Coordinates of C-alpha atoms and ligand atoms in Angstrom, one line a residue:
Chain A
M1 CA -12.2 18.0 30.3
I2 CA -10.7 14.7 30.9
K3 CA -10.6 12.2 28.1
L4 CA -9.9 8.5 28.6
Y5 CA -8.8 6.5 25.6
D6 CA -10.6 3.4 26.5
Y7 CA -11.2 -0.2 25.6
I8 CA -13.9 -2.1 27.3
L9 CA -12.1 -5.4 27.8
S10 CA -8.9 -3.9 29.1
G11 CA -8.2 -4.3 32.7
S12 CA -5.8 -1.5 32.7
C13 CA -8.4 0.9 31.3
Y14 CA -10.8 -0.4 33.9
K15 CA -8.3 0.6 36.7
V16 CA -8.9 4.2 35.4
R17 CA -12.6 3.9 35.0
L18 CA -12.9 2.5 38.4
M19 CA -10.8 5.4 39.9
L20 CA -12.6 8.0 38.0
N21 CA -16.0 6.7 39.3
I22 CA -14.9 6.4 42.8
L23 CA -13.7 9.9 42.8
N24 CA -16.8 10.9 41.0
V25 CA -14.9 12.7 38.2
E26 CA -16.7 13.5 35.0
Y27 CA -14.9 12.5 31.8
E28 CA -15.3 11.6 28.1
A29 CA -14.5 8.0 27.0
V30 CA -13.0 7.8 23.6
P31 CA -13.4 4.1 22.5
V32 CA -10.3 2.7 20.8
D33 CA -10.7 -0.4 18.7
F34 CA -8.0 -2.3 20.3
Y35 CA -9.4 -5.4 18.8
P36 CA -9.9 -6.4 16.0
G37 CA -8.9 -2.9 14.6
L38 CA -5.5 -2.7 16.3
E39 CA -6.1 1.0 16.4
H40 CA -3.6 1.4 19.2
K41 CA -0.8 0.5 16.8
K42 CA -1.9 3.1 14.1
P43 CA -0.4 6.7 13.7
D44 CA -3.2 8.7 15.3
F45 CA -3.0 6.7 18.5
L46 CA 0.9 6.5 18.5
A47 CA 1.0 10.3 18.4
L48 CA -0.7 10.1 21.8
N49 CA 1.4 7.2 23.1
P50 CA 4.4 6.0 21.1
L51 CA 4.4 2.8 23.2
G52 CA 1.1 1.8 21.6
Q53 CA -0.5 0.9 24.8
L54 CA -3.9 1.7 26.5
P55 CA -5.1 3.5 28.5
V56 CA -4.1 7.2 27.7
L57 CA -5.7 10.0 29.7
T58 CA -5.6 13.5 28.5
D59 CA -6.5 16.6 30.6
D60 CA -6.4 19.6 28.3
E61 CA -2.7 19.8 27.2
L62 CA -1.5 17.0 29.5
I63 CA -1.1 13.6 28.0
L64 CA -0.5 10.6 30.3
R65 CA 0.0 6.9 29.7
D66 CA 0.4 4.0 32.1
A67 CA -2.5 3.2 34.3
Q68 CA -0.5 3.5 37.5
S69 CA 0.7 7.0 36.6
I70 CA -2.8 8.0 35.7
L71 CA -4.1 6.7 39.0
L72 CA -1.5 8.9 40.8
Y73 CA -2.5 11.9 38.7
L74 CA -6.2 11.5 39.4
V75 CA -5.9 11.1 43.2
S76 CA -3.4 14.0 43.3
K77 CA -5.9 16.2 41.6
Y78 CA -9.2 15.0 43.0
D79 CA -8.8 13.3 46.3
A80 CA -8.8 16.3 48.6
A81 CA -8.7 14.1 51.7
N82 CA -5.5 12.4 50.5
T83 CA -6.7 8.9 51.4
W84 CA -5.9 7.2 48.2
F85 CA -2.2 8.2 48.3
P86 CA -1.7 9.0 52.0
E87 CA 1.0 11.5 53.0
D88 CA 2.7 9.4 55.6
A89 CA 6.1 8.6 54.2
A90 CA 6.3 4.8 55.1
T91 CA 2.6 4.3 53.9
R92 CA 3.3 6.1 50.7
G93 CA 6.3 4.0 50.0
Q94 CA 4.2 0.9 50.5
V95 CA 1.4 2.2 48.4
A96 CA 3.8 2.9 45.5
M97 CA 5.4 -0.6 45.9
W98 CA 2.1 -2.4 45.7
T99 CA 0.8 -0.1 42.8
A100 CA 3.9 -1.0 40.9
F101 CA 3.2 -4.7 41.6
G102 CA -0.2 -4.2 39.9
G103 CA 1.6 -2.8 36.8
D104 CA 4.3 -5.5 36.7
E105 CA 4.1 -8.8 38.3
I106 CA 0.3 -9.0 38.1
M107 CA 0.4 -8.3 34.4
A108 CA 1.4 -12.0 33.8
A109 CA -2.4 -12.6 34.5
S110 CA -3.3 -10.1 31.8
A111 CA -1.0 -11.9 29.4
A112 CA -2.6 -15.2 30.1
R113 CA -6.0 -13.7 29.5
L114 CA -4.8 -12.0 26.2
H115 CA -3.6 -15.5 25.2
D116 CA -6.8 -17.3 26.1
V117 CA -9.4 -14.7 24.8
L118 CA -7.7 -13.0 21.9
N119 CA -5.1 -15.7 20.9
Y120 CA -2.0 -13.6 21.6
P121 CA 1.0 -15.7 21.0
F122 CA 2.3 -15.9 24.5
D123 CA 3.9 -18.8 26.3
I124 CA 0.7 -19.6 28.3
D125 CA 2.3 -22.0 30.8
Q126 CA 5.0 -19.5 31.6
Q127 CA 2.5 -16.6 32.0
R128 CA 0.3 -18.7 34.3
K129 CA 3.2 -19.9 36.4
S130 CA 4.3 -16.2 36.8
A131 CA 0.8 -15.1 37.7
H132 CA 0.5 -17.8 40.2
A133 CA 3.8 -16.7 41.7
A134 CA 2.6 -13.1 42.0
F135 CA -0.8 -14.2 43.4
L136 CA 0.9 -16.3 46.2
I137 CA 3.0 -13.3 47.2
L138 CA -0.1 -11.1 47.2
D139 CA -2.1 -13.7 49.2
D140 CA 0.5 -14.0 51.8
H141 CA 0.8 -10.2 52.1
I142 CA -3.0 -9.7 52.5
A143 CA -3.1 -12.4 55.1
E144 CA -0.4 -10.6 57.0
Q145 CA -2.3 -7.3 56.7
E146 CA -5.4 -9.0 58.1
I147 CA -3.5 -10.3 61.0
K148 CA -2.5 -6.8 61.8
G149 CA -6.0 -5.7 61.5
F150 CA -5.8 -4.0 58.1
D151 CA -8.0 -4.7 55.1
W152 CA -6.0 -3.2 52.3
L153 CA -2.7 -3.6 50.5
A154 CA -1.1 -0.7 52.2
G155 CA -2.1 1.5 55.1
T156 CA -5.5 1.5 56.7
S157 CA -7.8 2.4 54.0
P158 CA -8.1 1.6 50.2
T159 CA -5.4 3.3 48.1
I160 CA -4.4 3.3 44.4
A161 CA -2.5 0.1 45.1
D162 CA -5.7 -1.7 45.6
I163 CA -7.1 -0.3 42.4
A164 CA -4.0 -1.1 40.5
C165 CA -4.0 -4.8 41.5
F166 CA -7.7 -5.5 41.5
P167 CA -8.6 -5.7 37.8
Y168 CA -6.3 -8.5 36.6
V169 CA -6.7 -10.4 39.8
S170 CA -10.4 -10.5 39.6
L171 CA -10.3 -11.4 35.8
S172 CA -7.7 -14.1 36.1
E173 CA -10.2 -16.9 35.3
D174 CA -10.5 -15.5 31.8
G175 CA -6.8 -16.6 31.5
G176 CA -7.3 -20.0 33.1
I177 CA -5.9 -19.0 36.4
S178 CA -8.0 -20.3 39.3
R179 CA -7.9 -18.4 42.6
E180 CA -9.0 -21.5 44.7
E181 CA -5.6 -21.5 46.6
Y182 CA -5.8 -17.9 47.5
P183 CA -8.5 -17.3 50.2
A184 CA -7.1 -14.0 51.4
I185 CA -7.2 -12.6 47.9
E186 CA -10.8 -13.6 47.6
R187 CA -11.7 -11.7 50.9
W188 CA -9.8 -8.7 49.7
L189 CA -11.5 -8.7 46.2
R190 CA -14.9 -8.7 48.1
R191 CA -13.8 -5.7 50.1
V192 CA -12.7 -3.8 47.0
M193 CA -16.1 -4.5 45.4
D194 CA -17.8 -2.9 48.5
V195 CA -15.9 0.3 48.1
P196 CA -18.4 3.2 47.4
G197 CA -18.3 4.0 43.8
F198 CA -17.2 0.6 42.6
I199 CA -18.2 -0.4 39.1
D200 CA -18.1 -3.6 37.2
M201 CA -16.4 -4.5 34.0
P202 CA -17.5 -7.5 31.8
G203 CA -16.4 -10.5 33.7
V204 CA -15.6 -9.2 37.1
L205 CA -18.8 -9.9 38.9
Q206 CA -19.6 -13.0 36.8
H207 CA -16.5 -14.7 37.9
W208 CA -17.4 -13.9 41.4
R209 CA -20.8 -15.5 41.2
S210 CA -19.8 -18.6 39.2
Chain B
M1 CA -10.8 -39.1 17.9
K2 CA -14.4 -40.2 16.9
Q3 CA -15.4 -40.1 13.3
I4 CA -17.0 -36.7 12.3
D5 CA -20.5 -37.0 11.1
S6 CA -21.3 -35.9 7.6
A7 CA -23.8 -33.3 8.8
T8 CA -21.1 -31.5 10.5
L9 CA -18.7 -31.9 7.7
N10 CA -21.1 -30.6 5.1
Q11 CA -21.5 -27.2 6.6
W12 CA -19.9 -23.8 5.8
Y13 CA -17.8 -22.3 8.4
V14 CA -16.4 -18.8 8.9
I15 CA -12.7 -19.0 9.5
Q16 CA -11.7 -15.2 9.2
S17 CA -13.1 -11.9 8.2
C18 CA -12.1 -10.8 4.7
T19 CA -10.3 -7.7 5.9
D20 CA -8.2 -9.5 8.4
L21 CA -7.0 -12.1 5.8
T22 CA -4.3 -10.2 3.9
Q23 CA -1.3 -11.4 2.1
T24 CA 1.0 -10.6 5.0
R25 CA -1.5 -12.0 7.6
P26 CA -2.4 -15.6 6.5
R27 CA -4.6 -17.5 9.1
H28 CA -3.2 -20.8 10.5
T29 CA -6.0 -22.3 12.3
R30 CA -8.0 -25.4 13.0
L31 CA -11.4 -26.6 11.9
L32 CA -13.2 -29.7 13.2
G33 CA -9.9 -30.9 14.8
S34 CA -7.7 -30.5 11.6
D35 CA -5.1 -27.9 10.9
I36 CA -6.0 -25.5 8.0
L37 CA -4.2 -22.6 6.4
A38 CA -6.0 -19.8 4.7
E39 CA -3.9 -17.5 2.4
R40 CA -4.7 -14.4 0.4
L41 CA -3.2 -14.8 -3.1
D42 CA -1.4 -12.2 -5.3
D43 CA -4.5 -11.7 -7.4
G44 CA -6.7 -11.1 -4.4
G45 CA -8.2 -14.6 -4.4
L46 CA -8.0 -17.0 -1.6
S47 CA -6.8 -20.5 -0.9
V48 CA -7.6 -22.8 2.0
W49 CA -5.5 -25.8 2.6
L50 CA -6.2 -28.8 4.8
L51 CA -2.9 -29.6 6.5
S52 CA -1.4 -32.9 7.6
A53 CA -0.3 -33.3 11.3
T54 CA 3.1 -32.4 10.2
G55 CA 2.0 -29.3 8.3
E56 CA 2.1 -30.5 4.7
Q57 CA -0.6 -29.2 2.4
M58 CA -3.0 -32.1 1.8
R59 CA -5.9 -30.9 -0.2
Q60 CA -7.5 -27.6 -1.0
L61 CA -10.8 -26.8 0.6
P62 CA -13.7 -25.0 -1.1
V63 CA -13.7 -21.3 -0.2
R64 CA -16.3 -18.5 -0.3
E65 CA -16.1 -14.8 0.4
C66 CA -19.6 -13.7 1.7
Y67 CA -20.9 -11.1 4.1
D68 CA -17.3 -9.8 4.6
Y69 CA -16.3 -13.3 5.9
V70 CA -14.2 -16.1 4.5
W71 CA -16.1 -19.4 4.6
T72 CA -14.8 -22.9 4.0
T73 CA -16.0 -26.5 4.5
M74 CA -14.5 -29.9 5.2
G75 CA -17.2 -31.7 3.3
A76 CA -19.6 -31.1 0.4
P77 CA -22.4 -28.7 1.3
E78 CA -25.6 -29.2 -0.5
G79 CA -26.1 -25.4 -1.0
E80 CA -24.3 -22.1 -0.7
V81 CA -23.8 -20.1 2.6
F82 CA -27.2 -19.2 3.9
S83 CA -28.9 -16.1 2.6
M84 CA -28.8 -12.8 4.6
P85 CA -30.5 -10.3 2.4
E86 CA -30.2 -7.6 5.0
F87 CA -26.4 -7.4 4.3
Y88 CA -27.3 -5.7 1.0
E89 CA -29.8 -3.2 2.4
E90 CA -29.0 0.4 1.7
G91 CA -27.9 2.1 4.8
R92 CA -27.0 -0.8 7.0
R93 CA -23.6 -1.0 8.5
M94 CA -21.7 -4.3 8.7
V95 CA -19.6 -4.3 11.8
V96 CA -17.2 -7.2 12.3
C97 CA -16.6 -7.5 16.0
G98 CA -13.5 -9.9 15.9
I99 CA -13.0 -13.4 17.3
A100 CA -13.5 -14.6 20.9
T101 CA -11.9 -17.8 21.7
V102 CA -14.0 -20.0 24.1
Q103 CA -13.5 -23.4 25.5
T104 CA -16.8 -25.0 24.7
S105 CA -18.7 -26.8 21.9
P106 CA -20.4 -25.0 19.1
G107 CA -23.8 -26.3 20.2
R108 CA -23.4 -24.8 23.7
I109 CA -22.6 -21.5 22.1
I110 CA -25.7 -21.5 19.9
E111 CA -27.9 -22.6 22.8
N112 CA -26.7 -19.9 25.1
F113 CA -27.2 -17.3 22.3
L114 CA -30.9 -18.4 22.1
D115 CA -31.4 -18.3 25.8
M116 CA -33.0 -15.0 26.9
S117 CA -33.5 -16.1 30.5
H118 CA -29.8 -15.4 31.4
F119 CA -30.0 -11.7 30.4
P120 CA -30.9 -10.2 33.8
F121 CA -28.4 -12.3 35.7
V122 CA -25.5 -12.2 33.3
H123 CA -25.8 -9.0 31.2
I124 CA -26.8 -7.0 34.3
D125 CA -28.2 -3.5 33.5
V126 CA -27.4 -4.0 29.8
L127 CA -29.6 -6.6 28.3
G128 CA -31.6 -7.3 31.4
A129 CA -32.2 -6.2 35.1
E130 CA -33.8 -7.6 38.0
P131 CA -36.7 -7.6 38.9
E132 CA -37.9 -7.6 35.3
T133 CA -36.8 -11.1 34.6
E134 CA -39.9 -12.3 32.7
V135 CA -39.4 -13.8 29.3
N136 CA -42.5 -13.6 27.3
N137 CA -44.0 -16.7 25.7
Y138 CA -42.5 -17.0 22.4
K139 CA -42.9 -19.3 19.4
V140 CA -40.4 -21.7 18.2
N141 CA -40.8 -23.2 14.7
L142 CA -38.8 -25.3 12.4
R143 CA -39.0 -24.0 8.9
K144 CA -38.7 -27.1 6.9
D145 CA -38.6 -25.4 3.5
V146 CA -35.2 -23.8 4.4
N147 CA -34.3 -26.1 7.3
E148 CA -33.8 -23.2 9.7
L149 CA -35.0 -22.9 13.3
W150 CA -36.8 -19.7 14.2
A151 CA -37.9 -18.3 17.5
T152 CA -40.3 -15.3 17.2
E153 CA -42.3 -13.0 19.4
C154 CA -39.7 -12.9 22.1
G155 CA -40.4 -9.7 24.1
F156 CA -38.0 -8.5 26.8
Y157 CA -37.5 -5.4 28.9
Q158 CA -33.8 -4.2 28.5
P159 CA -32.2 -1.3 30.2
K160 CA -29.7 -0.8 27.4
A161 CA -30.6 -2.8 24.4
M162 CA -28.0 -1.5 22.0
A163 CA -25.0 0.7 22.3
S164 CA -27.1 3.7 21.3
A165 CA -29.9 3.2 23.9
T166 CA -30.1 5.7 26.6
E167 CA -33.1 4.4 28.3
G168 CA -34.7 1.0 28.9
I169 CA -37.1 -0.3 26.2
E170 CA -39.3 -3.2 25.6
V171 CA -37.4 -5.1 22.9
D172 CA -38.7 -7.5 20.3
Y173 CA -36.4 -10.3 19.5
Q174 CA -36.4 -12.9 16.8
Y175 CA -33.8 -15.7 16.6
R176 CA -32.8 -17.4 13.5
V177 CA -30.6 -20.5 13.5
A178 CA -29.6 -20.5 9.9
N179 CA -27.5 -23.7 10.1
P180 CA -26.6 -25.9 13.1
F181 CA -23.6 -23.6 14.0
A182 CA -24.8 -20.1 12.9
A183 CA -27.3 -18.0 14.6
I184 CA -28.7 -14.5 14.0
L185 CA -30.5 -12.3 16.4
Y186 CA -33.0 -9.6 15.0
K187 CA -33.9 -7.0 17.5
T188 CA -35.8 -3.8 17.6
C189 CA -33.8 -1.0 16.1
P190 CA -33.9 2.1 18.4
G191 CA -35.6 4.8 16.6
R192 CA -36.7 2.8 13.5
D193 CA -40.0 0.9 13.7
D194 CA -39.7 -0.6 10.3
A195 CA -36.4 -2.2 10.7
M196 CA -34.5 -4.7 13.0
D197 CA -30.8 -4.7 13.8
L198 CA -28.9 -8.0 13.4
V199 CA -26.4 -9.6 15.7
G200 CA -24.8 -12.7 14.3
I201 CA -22.5 -15.4 16.0
L202 CA -20.6 -17.8 13.8
P203 CA -18.6 -20.3 15.8
Q204 CA -15.7 -21.9 14.1
P205 CA -15.3 -25.2 15.8
L206 CA -11.6 -25.8 16.3
D207 CA -12.4 -29.1 17.8
E208 CA -15.3 -30.6 19.8
T209 CA -14.8 -28.4 22.8
N210 CA -13.0 -25.3 21.5
C211 CA -14.3 -22.7 19.3
D212 CA -13.3 -19.3 17.9
I213 CA -16.6 -17.3 17.8
H214 CA -16.7 -14.8 14.9
Y215 CA -19.4 -12.2 15.6
F216 CA -20.9 -9.2 13.8
M217 CA -23.6 -6.6 14.0
L218 CA -25.5 -5.4 10.9
V219 CA -27.3 -2.2 11.9
F220 CA -28.9 1.0 11.1
D221 CA -27.1 3.4 13.4
D222 CA -26.2 7.0 12.8
V223 CA -25.2 7.7 16.4
N224 CA -22.5 5.2 17.3
S225 CA -19.1 4.7 15.8
D226 CA -17.9 1.3 14.9
Q227 CA -15.6 1.4 17.9
E228 CA -18.5 1.9 20.3
L229 CA -20.7 -0.8 18.7
I230 CA -17.7 -3.3 18.8
Q231 CA -16.9 -2.6 22.5
F232 CA -20.6 -2.9 23.4
Q233 CA -20.8 -6.4 21.7
Q234 CA -17.4 -7.5 23.0
G235 CA -18.5 -6.7 26.6
I236 CA -21.5 -8.9 26.2
L237 CA -19.6 -11.7 24.7
M238 CA -17.0 -11.8 27.5
Q239 CA -19.9 -12.2 29.9
D240 CA -21.3 -15.1 27.9
R241 CA -17.8 -16.6 27.6
I242 CA -17.7 -17.0 31.4
I243 CA -21.0 -18.9 31.5
L244 CA -20.1 -21.1 28.6
E245 CA -16.7 -22.0 30.1
N246 CA -18.3 -23.0 33.3
Q247 CA -20.8 -25.4 31.7
R248 CA -20.2 -29.1 32.1
P249 CA -20.1 -31.2 30.0
R250 CA -18.6 -28.9 27.4
E251 CA -20.3 -30.9 24.8
L252 CA -24.0 -30.4 24.3
P253 CA -26.0 -33.3 25.7
L254 CA -28.6 -34.5 23.0
E255 CA -30.0 -37.6 24.7
R256 CA -33.4 -36.8 26.3
G257 CA -33.0 -36.5 30.0
A258 CA -29.2 -36.4 29.8
E259 CA -29.3 -33.1 31.3
I260 CA -31.9 -31.7 33.6
T261 CA -32.7 -28.3 32.3
I262 CA -33.6 -26.3 35.4
R263 CA -35.4 -23.6 33.2
A264 CA -37.2 -25.7 30.5
D265 CA -36.5 -23.5 27.6
A266 CA -38.5 -24.2 24.4
A267 CA -35.8 -22.8 22.0
S268 CA -33.1 -24.9 23.6
I269 CA -35.2 -28.1 23.6
Q270 CA -36.1 -27.6 19.9
Y271 CA -32.5 -26.8 18.9
R272 CA -31.3 -30.0 20.5
R273 CA -33.9 -32.0 18.8
W274 CA -33.3 -30.4 15.4
I275 CA -29.6 -31.1 15.3
K276 CA -30.0 -34.5 16.7
D277 CA -32.4 -35.4 13.9
M278 CA -30.0 -33.9 11.5
G279 CA -27.4 -36.3 12.7
I280 CA -25.0 -33.8 14.3
G281 CA -22.7 -35.7 16.6
F282 CA -19.7 -33.5 16.7
G283 CA -19.4 -31.6 19.9
T284 CA -22.5 -33.4 21.4
L285 CA -23.1 -36.3 23.8
Ligands
FE2_301 FE1 -25.7 -13.8 26.7

């Protein structure tokens, strides 16, 4: 049985919840008191992930950390049609590239959110600036894809790259990062929300409406 | 900055939970626009200092430890922290849910907390769901003896009223505004007809339009872990945070007609009148 060590407000945990739901995989969620309990920095959790970060996914003996790696594991195991991590070499390379973008550059938007919501001592101006730089790259890329007739970050159908990038982009306003300047991103977010099996997390749909 | 009214100064405010204020984790924060520093002393006691703009300790502020929270005040409150006898009831669990930082005034936070009509649209499929958007007629009264505002007989259909709920129920609500900037919700406790669960929000006004919201649950619950309860409540608060940060002006308008309320809400109107009569100017227009 798959267990997800989960925190409701974590966009990284949400990536995994989203993927599990889309693939219709049953799992047990183990809530971790990330805040205010800081349980992810305590010995029990550090035994699962010495980096002290969420999410962690276990599948019997297997222990995985890092949302992007977990996405890859889930689609490798449960996506029989291979659409979420396509086999074509060039597409696969691009999927991996944009998946990594979701775990690296986009995380500046997560840092800004942690600063604004939970008072993390980050340099907020710097994080917002980095997030805007990443969003600009993403917006340009999506616009180019659309010109070519493609709706997704890589390939011709939604992939783990879209799932890896979606949460912190859609939650950016929690961290004071407006998306007014990124119309292509807005169109892409809407398409991700229409993927069968899509689920919300607190904030995502609200931001969309307001 | 405008002069802070005495009604605002003379309230008790939560500035940290007792467990999170340790000798190694002092809290350097703000209250009503001033820098303050809360420290745990060697003997386990507490000190709270008002700091100057340059960080010098200016004067010590009164401090109380009550309901697992640290309270202080910038003025001279007439009484002690409001009473919450449920805290001492056998079998209840106090679950401190942390702090959420929100860019709005404390009045807006209390008003949103009192407003049930947003449930189906904001807390979708949790505290409310379309098409059951009807808010029953409820009663609002000002209890002059204790100077508290109460809203009672609030009934509402909720798909998932509490973390432990597995099916939708008709939920009974009561709201208690125990002081201008502290509110408690009493709601039907799933599986216990004789008791109500409490959810409290205690905004710490950093300045007129920025607050740290301290919030807690005080429940009978043998089913859910603290972690589950905390995550449930944090999810709800994040949804509220978005509405709150989108409201303009960030201050709460008290002048009649200053803001056209689309949904004339009895609790909201009474709350605004009540704090206006009290002389609250801080965070209002
Ligand atoms: Fe709400």
